[in-house]
PDB file of C-alpha atoms and ligand atoms in Angstrom:
ATOM      1  CA  MET F  47       0.000   0.000   0.000  1.00 64.00           C
ATOM      2  CA  SER F  48       1.508   3.226  -1.090  1.00 92.00           C
ATOM      3  CA  LEU F  49       0.591   6.527  -2.676  1.00 95.00           C
ATOM      4  CA  SER F  50       3.284   5.788  -5.246  1.00 96.00           C
ATOM      5  CA  GLN F  51       0.791   3.443  -6.917  1.00 97.00           C
ATOM      6  CA  PHE F  52      -0.914   6.566  -8.238  1.00 98.00           C
ATOM      7  CA  ARG F  53       2.302   7.533 -10.053  1.00 98.00           C
ATOM      8  CA  LEU F  54       3.290   6.482 -13.560  1.00 98.00           C
ATOM      9  CA  ASP F  55       7.086   6.536 -13.274  1.00 98.00           C
ATOM     10  CA  GLY F  56       8.744   4.695 -16.146  1.00 97.00           C
ATOM     11  CA  LYS F  57       5.480   4.227 -18.022  1.00 98.00           C
ATOM     12  CA  VAL F  58       4.749   5.279 -21.583  1.00 98.00           C
ATOM     13  CA  ALA F  59       1.327   6.569 -22.634  1.00 98.00           C
ATOM     14  CA  LEU F  60      -0.294   7.314 -25.975  1.00 98.00           C
ATOM     15  CA  ILE F  61      -2.995   9.985 -25.648  1.00 98.00           C
ATOM     16  CA  THR F  62      -5.270  10.664 -28.610  1.00 98.00           C
ATOM     17  CA  GLY F  63      -6.793  14.123 -28.808  1.00 98.00           C
ATOM     18  CA  GLY F  64      -3.784  15.268 -26.788  1.00 98.00           C
ATOM     19  CA  ASN F  65      -3.537  18.812 -28.130  1.00 98.00           C
ATOM     20  CA  ARG F  66      -6.297  20.387 -26.016  1.00 98.00           C
ATOM     21  CA  GLY F  67      -9.171  19.766 -23.620  1.00 98.00           C
ATOM     22  CA  ILE F  68      -9.364  16.546 -21.618  1.00 98.00           C
ATOM     23  CA  GLY F  69      -6.535  14.906 -23.581  1.00 98.00           C
ATOM     24  CA  LEU F  70      -4.074  17.715 -22.960  1.00 98.00           C
ATOM     25  CA  ALA F  71      -4.954  17.978 -19.249  1.00 98.00           C
ATOM     26  CA  THR F  72      -4.414  14.215 -18.994  1.00 98.00           C
ATOM     27  CA  ALA F  73      -1.028  14.472 -20.712  1.00 98.00           C
ATOM     28  CA  GLN F  74       0.021  17.291 -18.376  1.00 98.00           C
ATOM     29  CA  LEU F  75      -0.977  15.289 -15.290  1.00 98.00           C
ATOM     30  CA  PHE F  76       0.615  12.089 -16.611  1.00 98.00           C
ATOM     31  CA  ALA F  77       3.838  14.037 -17.183  1.00 98.00           C
ATOM     32  CA  GLU F  78       3.729  15.264 -13.583  1.00 98.00           C
ATOM     33  CA  ALA F  79       3.104  11.666 -12.476  1.00 98.00           C
ATOM     34  CA  GLY F  80       6.293  10.523 -14.200  1.00 98.00           C
ATOM     35  CA  ALA F  81       5.045   9.103 -17.508  1.00 98.00           C
ATOM     36  CA  ARG F  82       6.461   9.827 -20.924  1.00 98.00           C
ATOM     37  CA  CYS F  83       3.669  10.734 -23.315  1.00 98.00           C
ATOM     38  CA  MET F  84       3.090  10.486 -27.045  1.00 98.00           C
ATOM     39  CA  LEU F  85       0.387  12.999 -27.898  1.00 98.00           C
ATOM     40  CA  THR F  86      -1.599  12.898 -31.097  1.00 98.00           C
ATOM     41  CA  ALA F  87      -4.211  14.992 -32.891  1.00 98.00           C
ATOM     42  CA  ARG F  88      -4.369  16.464 -36.373  1.00 98.00           C
ATOM     43  CA  SER F  89      -2.128  19.354 -35.383  1.00 98.00           C
ATOM     44  CA  GLU F  90      -0.187  20.632 -32.401  1.00 97.00           C
ATOM     45  CA  THR F  91      -1.275  23.614 -30.315  1.00 98.00           C
ATOM     46  CA  ASP F  92       0.889  26.031 -28.342  1.00 97.00           C
ATOM     47  CA  ASP F  93      -0.251  24.256 -25.178  1.00 97.00           C
ATOM     48  CA  SER F  94       0.719  20.780 -26.344  1.00 97.00           C
ATOM     49  CA  ARG F  95       3.983  22.175 -27.770  1.00 97.00           C
ATOM     50  CA  ALA F  96       4.856  23.517 -24.331  1.00 97.00           C
ATOM     51  CA  LEU F  97       4.803  19.917 -23.087  1.00 97.00           C
ATOM     52  CA  THR F  98       6.598  18.282 -26.001  1.00 96.00           C
ATOM     53  CA  GLU F  99       9.260  21.016 -26.213  1.00 95.00           C
ATOM     54  CA  THR F 100      10.740  19.693 -22.983  1.00 91.00           C
ATOM     55  CA  GLY F 101      11.979  16.714 -25.001  1.00 94.00           C
ATOM     56  CA  GLU F 102      10.487  14.254 -22.481  1.00 96.00           C
ATOM     57  CA  HIS F 103       7.311  13.856 -24.540  1.00 98.00           C
ATOM     58  CA  ALA F 104       6.475  13.813 -28.239  1.00 98.00           C
ATOM     59  CA  PHE F 105       3.737  14.746 -30.676  1.00 98.00           C
ATOM     60  CA  HIS F 106       2.771  12.704 -33.740  1.00 98.00           C
ATOM     61  CA  ALA F 107       0.228  14.361 -36.041  1.00 98.00           C
ATOM     62  CA  ALA F 108      -2.474  12.041 -37.376  1.00 98.00           C
ATOM     63  CA  ASP F 109      -6.081  11.985 -38.448  1.00 98.00           C
ATOM     64  CA  ILE F 110      -7.385   9.242 -36.214  1.00 98.00           C
ATOM     65  CA  THR F 111      -9.966   8.189 -38.818  1.00 98.00           C
ATOM     66  CA  ASP F 112      -7.213   7.232 -41.268  1.00 98.00           C
ATOM     67  CA  PRO F 113      -7.167   3.395 -41.104  1.00 98.00           C
ATOM     68  CA  ALA F 114      -3.358   3.446 -41.190  1.00 98.00           C
ATOM     69  CA  ALA F 115      -3.045   5.885 -38.264  1.00 98.00           C
ATOM     70  CA  PRO F 116      -3.508   3.499 -35.304  1.00 98.00           C
ATOM     71  CA  ASP F 117      -0.623   1.165 -36.212  1.00 98.00           C
ATOM     72  CA  GLU F 118       1.547   4.165 -37.120  1.00 98.00           C
ATOM     73  CA  LEU F 119       0.870   5.791 -33.751  1.00 98.00           C
ATOM     74  CA  VAL F 120       1.686   2.679 -31.767  1.00 98.00           C
ATOM     75  CA  GLU F 121       4.828   2.083 -33.816  1.00 98.00           C
ATOM     76  CA  ALA F 122       5.918   5.713 -33.380  1.00 98.00           C
ATOM     77  CA  THR F 123       5.411   5.398 -29.618  1.00 98.00           C
ATOM     78  CA  LEU F 124       7.438   2.194 -29.418  1.00 98.00           C
ATOM     79  CA  LYS F 125      10.187   3.642 -31.607  1.00 98.00           C
ATOM     80  CA  ARG F 126      10.476   6.793 -29.531  1.00 98.00           C
ATOM     81  CA  PHE F 127      10.062   5.368 -26.023  1.00 98.00           C
ATOM     82  CA  GLY F 128      10.757   1.625 -26.319  1.00 97.00           C
ATOM     83  CA  ARG F 129       7.616   0.417 -24.550  1.00 96.00           C
ATOM     84  CA  PHE F 130       3.854   0.912 -24.493  1.00 98.00           C
ATOM     85  CA  ASP F 131       1.973   0.854 -21.190  1.00 98.00           C
ATOM     86  CA  ILE F 132      -1.097   3.100 -21.392  1.00 98.00           C
ATOM     87  CA  LEU F 133      -3.572   4.151 -24.054  1.00 98.00           C
ATOM     88  CA  VAL F 134      -5.945   7.037 -23.428  1.00 98.00           C
ATOM     89  CA  ASN F 135      -8.473   6.699 -26.238  1.00 98.00           C
ATOM     90  CA  ASN F 136      -9.814  10.234 -26.001  1.00 98.00           C
ATOM     91  CA  ALA F 137     -10.179  11.931 -29.426  1.00 98.00           C
ATOM     92  CA  GLY F 138     -13.790  12.581 -30.324  1.00 98.00           C
ATOM     93  CA  VAL F 139     -16.245  14.882 -32.051  1.00 98.00           C
ATOM     94  CA  ALA F 140     -19.820  15.906 -31.293  1.00 97.00           C
ATOM     95  CA  ASP F 141     -22.625  16.732 -33.686  1.00 96.00           C
ATOM     96  CA  GLY F 142     -26.345  17.023 -33.236  1.00 94.00           C
ATOM     97  CA  GLY F 143     -29.677  17.475 -34.911  1.00 94.00           C
ATOM     98  CA  ASP F 144     -32.949  15.741 -35.571  1.00 96.00           C
ATOM     99  CA  PHE F 145     -32.653  11.987 -35.993  1.00 97.00           C
ATOM    100  CA  HIS F 146     -34.841  11.990 -39.109  1.00 97.00           C
ATOM    101  CA  ASP F 147     -32.624  14.577 -40.824  1.00 96.00           C
ATOM    102  CA  PHE F 148     -29.211  13.300 -39.730  1.00 96.00           C
ATOM    103  CA  ASP F 149     -27.444  12.559 -43.012  1.00 96.00           C
ATOM    104  CA  ASP F 150     -24.985   9.790 -43.823  1.00 97.00           C
ATOM    105  CA  ALA F 151     -21.919  12.027 -44.027  1.00 97.00           C
ATOM    106  CA  ARG F 152     -22.447  13.331 -40.489  1.00 97.00           C
ATOM    107  CA  LEU F 153     -23.289   9.857 -39.206  1.00 98.00           C
ATOM    108  CA  ALA F 154     -20.084   8.488 -40.749  1.00 98.00           C
ATOM    109  CA  ARG F 155     -17.973  11.290 -39.241  1.00 98.00           C
ATOM    110  CA  ILE F 156     -19.304  10.627 -35.752  1.00 98.00           C
ATOM    111  CA  MET F 157     -19.002   6.857 -35.933  1.00 98.00           C
ATOM    112  CA  ASP F 158     -15.597   6.889 -37.673  1.00 98.00           C
ATOM    113  CA  THR F 159     -14.112   9.262 -35.088  1.00 98.00           C
ATOM    114  CA  ASN F 160     -15.854   8.144 -31.897  1.00 98.00           C
ATOM    115  CA  LEU F 161     -16.175   4.396 -32.417  1.00 98.00           C
ATOM    116  CA  ILE F 162     -14.271   2.899 -35.364  1.00 98.00           C
ATOM    117  CA  ALA F 163     -11.072   4.873 -34.705  1.00 98.00           C
ATOM    118  CA  PRO F 164     -10.972   4.116 -30.940  1.00 98.00           C
ATOM    119  CA  PHE F 165     -11.631   0.441 -31.765  1.00 98.00           C
ATOM    120  CA  ARG F 166      -8.687   0.401 -34.179  1.00 98.00           C
ATOM    121  CA  VAL F 167      -6.366   2.330 -31.842  1.00 98.00           C
ATOM    122  CA  ALA F 168      -7.169  -0.043 -28.970  1.00 98.00           C
ATOM    123  CA  ARG F 169      -6.613  -3.038 -31.272  1.00 98.00           C
ATOM    124  CA  SER F 170      -3.187  -1.706 -32.264  1.00 98.00           C
ATOM    125  CA  ALA F 171      -2.315  -0.912 -28.642  1.00 98.00           C
ATOM    126  CA  VAL F 172      -3.271  -4.318 -27.268  1.00 98.00           C
ATOM    127  CA  ARG F 173      -0.604  -6.084 -29.351  1.00 97.00           C
ATOM    128  CA  PRO F 174       2.493  -4.683 -27.572  1.00 97.00           C
ATOM    129  CA  MET F 175       0.616  -4.888 -24.259  1.00 98.00           C
ATOM    130  CA  LEU F 176       0.028  -8.601 -24.839  1.00 98.00           C
ATOM    131  CA  ALA F 177       3.714  -9.054 -25.624  1.00 96.00           C
ATOM    132  CA  GLN F 178       4.685  -7.488 -22.262  1.00 96.00           C
ATOM    133  CA  SER F 179       1.672  -9.004 -20.408  1.00 97.00           C
ATOM    134  CA  SER F 180       0.684  -5.636 -19.004  1.00 98.00           C
ATOM    135  CA  GLY F 181      -1.142  -2.493 -19.972  1.00 98.00           C
ATOM    136  CA  ALA F 182      -3.997  -0.164 -19.181  1.00 98.00           C
ATOM    137  CA  ILE F 183      -6.499   1.325 -21.594  1.00 99.00           C
ATOM    138  CA  VAL F 184      -8.819   4.185 -20.692  1.00 99.00           C
ATOM    139  CA  ASN F 185     -11.544   4.892 -23.238  1.00 98.00           C
ATOM    140  CA  ILE F 186     -13.322   8.226 -22.993  1.00 98.00           C
ATOM    141  CA  GLY F 187     -17.055   7.608 -23.166  1.00 98.00           C
ATOM    142  CA  SER F 188     -19.710  10.033 -21.943  1.00 98.00           C
ATOM    143  CA  ILE F 189     -22.828  10.407 -19.870  1.00 98.00           C
ATOM    144  CA  SER F 190     -24.382  10.575 -23.351  1.00 98.00           C
ATOM    145  CA  GLY F 191     -23.759   6.829 -23.463  1.00 98.00           C
ATOM    146  CA  TYR F 192     -26.381   6.484 -20.713  1.00 98.00           C
ATOM    147  CA  VAL F 193     -28.966   9.220 -21.187  1.00 97.00           C
ATOM    148  CA  ALA F 194     -30.528  11.485 -23.789  1.00 96.00           C
ATOM    149  CA  ASN F 195     -29.051  14.961 -23.568  1.00 95.00           C
ATOM    150  CA  LYS F 196     -31.264  17.948 -22.983  1.00 93.00           C
ATOM    151  CA  PRO F 197     -32.062  20.197 -24.797  1.00 95.00           C
ATOM    152  CA  GLN F 198     -29.866  19.293 -27.769  1.00 94.00           C
ATOM    153  CA  LEU F 199     -30.582  16.234 -29.913  1.00 94.00           C
ATOM    154  CA  GLN F 200     -27.533  14.099 -30.698  1.00 97.00           C
ATOM    155  CA  VAL F 201     -28.494  10.475 -31.153  1.00 97.00           C
ATOM    156  CA  ALA F 202     -25.464   9.515 -33.264  1.00 98.00           C
ATOM    157  CA  TYR F 203     -23.016  10.858 -30.670  1.00 98.00           C
ATOM    158  CA  ASN F 204     -24.906   9.151 -27.838  1.00 98.00           C
ATOM    159  CA  SER F 205     -24.919   5.857 -29.729  1.00 98.00           C
ATOM    160  CA  SER F 206     -21.181   6.054 -30.362  1.00 98.00           C
ATOM    161  CA  LYS F 207     -20.488   6.619 -26.669  1.00 98.00           C
ATOM    162  CA  ALA F 208     -22.762   3.785 -25.527  1.00 98.00           C
ATOM    163  CA  ALA F 209     -20.799   1.535 -27.888  1.00 98.00           C
ATOM    164  CA  ILE F 210     -17.532   2.720 -26.310  1.00 98.00           C
ATOM    165  CA  HIS F 211     -18.803   1.702 -22.873  1.00 98.00           C
ATOM    166  CA  GLN F 212     -19.696  -1.763 -24.153  1.00 98.00           C
ATOM    167  CA  MET F 213     -16.414  -2.110 -26.058  1.00 98.00           C
ATOM    168  CA  THR F 214     -14.689  -1.316 -22.750  1.00 98.00           C
ATOM    169  CA  SER F 215     -16.601  -3.995 -20.907  1.00 98.00           C
ATOM    170  CA  VAL F 216     -16.053  -6.737 -23.470  1.00 98.00           C
ATOM    171  CA  MET F 217     -12.374  -5.897 -24.030  1.00 98.00           C
ATOM    172  CA  ALA F 218     -11.871  -6.008 -20.256  1.00 98.00           C
ATOM    173  CA  PHE F 219     -13.399  -9.490 -20.169  1.00 98.00           C
ATOM    174  CA  GLU F 220     -11.221 -10.682 -23.040  1.00 98.00           C
ATOM    175  CA  TYR F 221      -7.908  -9.449 -21.592  1.00 98.00           C
ATOM    176  CA  ALA F 222      -8.447  -9.607 -17.821  1.00 98.00           C
ATOM    177  CA  ALA F 223      -6.300 -12.702 -17.346  1.00 98.00           C
ATOM    178  CA  ARG F 224      -3.542 -11.402 -19.624  1.00 98.00           C
ATOM    179  CA  GLY F 225      -2.493  -8.348 -17.626  1.00 98.00           C
ATOM    180  CA  ILE F 226      -4.398  -5.710 -19.563  1.00 98.00           C
ATOM    181  CA  ARG F 227      -7.009  -3.594 -17.793  1.00 99.00           C
ATOM    182  CA  VAL F 228      -9.612  -1.732 -19.844  1.00 99.00           C
ATOM    183  CA  ASN F 229     -11.779   0.970 -18.293  1.00 99.00           C
ATOM    184  CA  ALA F 230     -13.761   3.986 -19.436  1.00 99.00           C
ATOM    185  CA  LEU F 231     -14.486   7.451 -18.151  1.00 99.00           C
ATOM    186  CA  ALA F 232     -17.943   8.952 -18.721  1.00 98.00           C
ATOM    187  CA  PRO F 233     -17.623  12.716 -18.283  1.00 98.00           C
ATOM    188  CA  GLY F 234     -20.576  15.028 -17.792  1.00 98.00           C
ATOM    189  CA  TYR F 235     -20.456  18.567 -19.175  1.00 98.00           C
ATOM    190  CA  ILE F 236     -16.812  19.640 -19.236  1.00 98.00           C
ATOM    191  CA  ARG F 237     -15.496  23.070 -20.147  1.00 97.00           C
ATOM    192  CA  THR F 238     -13.620  22.332 -23.405  1.00 98.00           C
ATOM    193  CA  ARG F 239     -13.903  23.454 -27.004  1.00 96.00           C
ATOM    194  CA  MET F 240     -16.395  20.642 -27.659  1.00 96.00           C
ATOM    195  CA  ALA F 241     -18.918  22.072 -25.196  1.00 95.00           C
ATOM    196  CA  ILE F 242     -17.990  25.744 -25.106  1.00 94.00           C
ATOM    197  CA  ASP F 243     -20.628  26.943 -27.584  1.00 93.00           C
ATOM    198  CA  GLY F 244     -23.385  25.451 -25.443  1.00 93.00           C
ATOM    199  CA  MET F 245     -21.838  26.808 -22.255  1.00 94.00           C
ATOM    200  CA  GLU F 246     -21.754  30.294 -23.755  1.00 95.00           C
ATOM    201  CA  ASP F 247     -25.389  30.056 -24.885  1.00 95.00           C
ATOM    202  CA  PRO F 248     -27.367  31.267 -21.847  1.00 95.00           C
ATOM    203  CA  ASP F 249     -30.428  29.080 -22.541  1.00 94.00           C
ATOM    204  CA  MET F 250     -28.543  25.877 -23.187  1.00 95.00           C
ATOM    205  CA  SER F 251     -26.062  26.533 -20.429  1.00 96.00           C
ATOM    206  CA  LYS F 252     -28.886  26.991 -17.926  1.00 96.00           C
ATOM    207  CA  VAL F 253     -30.472  23.659 -18.852  1.00 96.00           C
ATOM    208  CA  TRP F 254     -27.135  21.876 -18.596  1.00 97.00           C
ATOM    209  CA  ALA F 255     -26.294  23.443 -15.233  1.00 96.00           C
ATOM    210  CA  ASP F 256     -29.807  22.945 -13.839  1.00 96.00           C
ATOM    211  CA  ASN F 257     -29.581  19.262 -14.742  1.00 96.00           C
ATOM    212  CA  THR F 258     -26.218  18.902 -13.018  1.00 97.00           C
ATOM    213  CA  PRO F 259     -26.900  18.527  -9.271  1.00 98.00           C
ATOM    214  CA  MET F 260     -23.583  20.184  -8.422  1.00 98.00           C
ATOM    215  CA  GLY F 261     -24.822  23.162 -10.457  1.00 97.00           C
ATOM    216  CA  ARG F 262     -21.592  23.659 -12.395  1.00 97.00           C
ATOM    217  CA  PHE F 263     -19.564  22.228 -15.256  1.00 97.00           C
ATOM    218  CA  GLY F 264     -16.483  20.067 -14.817  1.00 98.00           C
ATOM    219  CA  THR F 265     -12.942  20.907 -15.812  1.00 98.00           C
ATOM    220  CA  PRO F 266     -10.503  18.986 -17.998  1.00 98.00           C
ATOM    221  CA  GLU F 267      -8.235  18.729 -14.946  1.00 98.00           C
ATOM    222  CA  GLU F 268     -10.966  16.973 -12.946  1.00 98.00           C
ATOM    223  CA  MET F 269     -11.287  14.447 -15.785  1.00 99.00           C
ATOM    224  CA  ALA F 270      -7.524  13.975 -15.907  1.00 99.00           C
ATOM    225  CA  ASN F 271      -7.549  13.029 -12.209  1.00 98.00           C
ATOM    226  CA  CYS F 272      -9.992  10.206 -12.995  1.00 98.00           C
ATOM    227  CA  VAL F 273      -8.013   9.020 -16.001  1.00 99.00           C
ATOM    228  CA  LEU F 274      -4.833   8.939 -13.932  1.00 98.00           C
ATOM    229  CA  PHE F 275      -6.476   6.716 -11.335  1.00 98.00           C
ATOM    230  CA  LEU F 276      -7.812   4.295 -13.950  1.00 98.00           C
ATOM    231  CA  ALA F 277      -4.474   4.166 -15.784  1.00 98.00           C
ATOM    232  CA  SER F 278      -2.340   3.730 -12.658  1.00 98.00           C
ATOM    233  CA  ASP F 279      -1.547   0.685 -10.560  1.00 98.00           C
ATOM    234  CA  ALA F 280      -3.821   2.184  -7.885  1.00 98.00           C
ATOM    235  CA  ALA F 281      -6.660   0.734  -9.992  1.00 98.00           C
ATOM    236  CA  SER F 282      -5.030  -2.710 -10.183  1.00 98.00           C
ATOM    237  CA  PHE F 283      -8.317  -4.590  -9.455  1.00 98.00           C
ATOM    238  CA  VAL F 284     -10.467  -2.302 -11.609  1.00 98.00           C
ATOM    239  CA  THR F 285     -11.312  -3.485 -15.099  1.00 98.00           C
ATOM    240  CA  GLY F 286     -14.425  -3.220 -17.251  1.00 98.00           C
ATOM    241  CA  ALA F 287     -15.614  -0.214 -15.256  1.00 98.00           C
ATOM    242  CA  THR F 288     -17.030   3.003 -16.594  1.00 98.00           C
ATOM    243  CA  LEU F 289     -16.314   5.749 -14.062  1.00 98.00           C
ATOM    244  CA  VAL F 290     -18.964   8.449 -14.246  1.00 98.00           C
ATOM    245  CA  ALA F 291     -17.644  11.942 -13.440  1.00 98.00           C
ATOM    246  CA  ASP F 292     -20.565  14.260 -14.038  1.00 98.00           C
ATOM    247  CA  GLY F 293     -21.397  16.307 -10.931  1.00 98.00           C
ATOM    248  CA  GLY F 294     -24.358  13.984 -10.407  1.00 98.00           C
ATOM    249  CA  TYR F 295     -25.970  14.445 -13.852  1.00 97.00           C
ATOM    250  CA  ILE F 296     -27.154  10.864 -14.339  1.00 97.00           C
ATOM    251  CA  THR F 297     -28.503  10.418 -10.815  1.00 97.00           C
ATOM    252  CA  HIS F 298     -31.931  11.645 -11.841  1.00 93.00           C
TER     253      HIS F 298
HETATM  254  P1  NDP J  24     -12.069  18.929 -27.572  1.00 71.62           P
HETATM  255  O1  NDP J  24     -12.899  19.311 -28.745  1.00 71.62           O
HETATM  256  O2  NDP J  24     -11.338  19.984 -26.841  1.00 71.62           O
HETATM  257  O3  NDP J  24     -11.025  17.807 -27.991  1.00 71.62           O
HETATM  258  C1  NDP J  24     -11.283  16.842 -28.972  1.00 71.62           C
HETATM  259  C2  NDP J  24      -9.957  16.227 -29.360  1.00 71.62           C
HETATM  260  O4  NDP J  24     -10.184  15.199 -30.339  1.00 71.62           O
HETATM  261  C3  NDP J  24      -9.008  17.242 -29.983  1.00 71.62           C
HETATM  262  O5  NDP J  24      -7.713  16.999 -29.517  1.00 71.62           O
HETATM  263  C4  NDP J  24      -9.098  16.925 -31.455  1.00 71.62           C
HETATM  264  O6  NDP J  24      -7.929  17.270 -32.161  1.00 71.62           O
HETATM  265  C5  NDP J  24      -9.290  15.420 -31.417  1.00 71.62           C
HETATM  266  N1  NDP J  24      -9.849  14.915 -32.665  1.00 71.62           N
HETATM  267  C6  NDP J  24     -11.104  15.083 -33.135  1.00 71.62           C
HETATM  268  N2  NDP J  24     -11.215  14.528 -34.360  1.00 71.62           N
HETATM  269  C7  NDP J  24     -10.008  13.995 -34.648  1.00 71.62           C
HETATM  270  C8  NDP J  24      -9.487  13.298 -35.761  1.00 71.62           C
HETATM  271  N3  NDP J  24     -10.241  13.008 -36.853  1.00 71.62           N
HETATM  272  N4  NDP J  24      -8.190  12.907 -35.741  1.00 71.62           N
HETATM  273  C9  NDP J  24      -7.423  13.181 -34.664  1.00 71.62           C
HETATM  274  N5  NDP J  24      -7.854  13.824 -33.580  1.00 71.62           N
HETATM  275  C10 NDP J  24      -9.132  14.243 -33.577  1.00 71.62           C
HETATM  276  O7  NDP J  24     -13.072  18.173 -26.612  1.00 71.62           O
HETATM  277  P2  NDP J  24     -12.896  17.339 -25.244  1.00 71.62           P
HETATM  278  O8  NDP J  24     -11.541  17.469 -24.674  1.00 71.62           O
HETATM  279  O9  NDP J  24     -14.052  17.684 -24.423  1.00 71.62           O
HETATM  280  O10 NDP J  24     -13.125  15.852 -25.797  1.00 71.62           O
HETATM  281  C11 NDP J  24     -12.344  14.744 -25.399  1.00 71.62           C
HETATM  282  C12 NDP J  24     -13.234  13.528 -25.256  1.00 71.62           C
HETATM  283  O11 NDP J  24     -14.137  13.733 -24.169  1.00 71.62           O
HETATM  284  C13 NDP J  24     -14.108  13.235 -26.493  1.00 71.62           C
HETATM  285  O12 NDP J  24     -14.101  11.842 -26.740  1.00 71.62           O
HETATM  286  C14 NDP J  24     -15.487  13.694 -26.050  1.00 71.62           C
HETATM  287  O13 NDP J  24     -16.510  13.028 -26.735  1.00 71.62           O
HETATM  288  C15 NDP J  24     -15.436  13.357 -24.586  1.00 71.62           C
HETATM  289  N6  NDP J  24     -16.443  14.044 -23.765  1.00 71.62           N
HETATM  290  C16 NDP J  24     -16.435  15.416 -23.656  1.00 71.62           C
HETATM  291  C17 NDP J  24     -17.419  16.036 -22.910  1.00 71.62           C
HETATM  292  C18 NDP J  24     -17.466  17.522 -22.743  1.00 71.62           C
HETATM  293  O14 NDP J  24     -18.467  18.034 -22.182  1.00 71.62           O
HETATM  294  N7  NDP J  24     -16.472  18.280 -23.166  1.00 71.62           N
HETATM  295  C19 NDP J  24     -18.465  15.267 -22.232  1.00 71.62           C
HETATM  296  C20 NDP J  24     -18.357  13.842 -22.388  1.00 71.62           C
HETATM  297  C21 NDP J  24     -17.376  13.274 -23.138  1.00 71.62           C
HETATM  298  P3  NDP J  24      -7.929  18.033 -33.602  1.00 71.62           P
HETATM  299  O15 NDP J  24      -9.353  18.410 -33.913  1.00 71.62           O
HETATM  300  O16 NDP J  24      -7.051  19.210 -33.399  1.00 71.62           O
HETATM  301  O17 NDP J  24      -7.365  17.009 -34.551  1.00 71.62           O
END
C-alpha cells in the first residue's frame, strides 16, 4: 500500500486528442506523475507544444480516422520510447440534430471518429501490451452513453459513446487474465472546445447546469484526475468499469 501506486514513473502513454481539452490535461498530469507521453491529434497547439518542447514527450500528427493511423501511432510510440503501457483513447467529435434529418456524411464522421477509430487504436495498442503481459487502456465515453441529452438532440453521438462503454466492458473481459485492464471514463459537461458553444449560450447553459446537481460544469483537470487513477496501478483490481464523473448528472 503506497501513494506511489498513483504515479506512472517509467510508463509510456499514448494519448489521442492530446492537443487540447481533456486529452491535454491528462497528458500534463501524466507528465507530472512521471510518464512519458506520445500525444496525437491532427495538429499541435501552443499548449501541447509547451509539453513536447521539454523533449520528455512527443507529438505525432495524425487523423485518427485514417485506417493506417492506429498502427503508425503505436509504432511511433514504441520507436520513440521503447515500450507501451497506457492508451488514453480520447479523441472525439460531437454533432447534433434531428434523428430523421441526420445525413450519412455526419453519421459516418461521428461513428468513424468516436467508435471505429478508438476500436482500431485499442486493437493496435493491445498487441504490444500482450507481448509485455501488461497495460492499461482508458476509453473516454460520456454520460451521453447512458442518457438522452437535454435540450440538444444528438443520437449519433450518444450511440457512439454507448458503444464505447460496451467495447470497454467486453475488451476487459477478453484481456483480464492477460495483464491488460480496460476501463472507461464517462464525463458530464466539461469546459472544453467541444462544449464551449453550449456553455456560452445562456439558454442551453442553464439547462445543462440545472440538470447537473452540483450546479456547475467540470474541468478537464478533474477528468484527468480520474483518467490517472484508472491508468495507474492504484486501480489494479479495476477493469471493465465506466467511471462516471458528471457532478451527479445521471442520478436523476
Ligand atoms: P475537444 O474538442 O477539446 O477535444 C477533442 C480532441 O479530439 C481534440 O484533440 C481533437 O484534435 C481530437 N480529434 C477530433 N477529431 C479527430 C481526428 N479526426 N483525428 C485526430 N484527432 C481528432 O473536446 P474534449 O476534450 O471535451 O473531448 C475529449 C473527449 O471527451 C471526447 O471523446 C469527447 O466526446 C469526450 N467528452 C467530452 C465532454 C465535454 O463536455 N467536453 C463530455 C463527455 C465526453 P484536432 O481536432 O485538433 O485534430
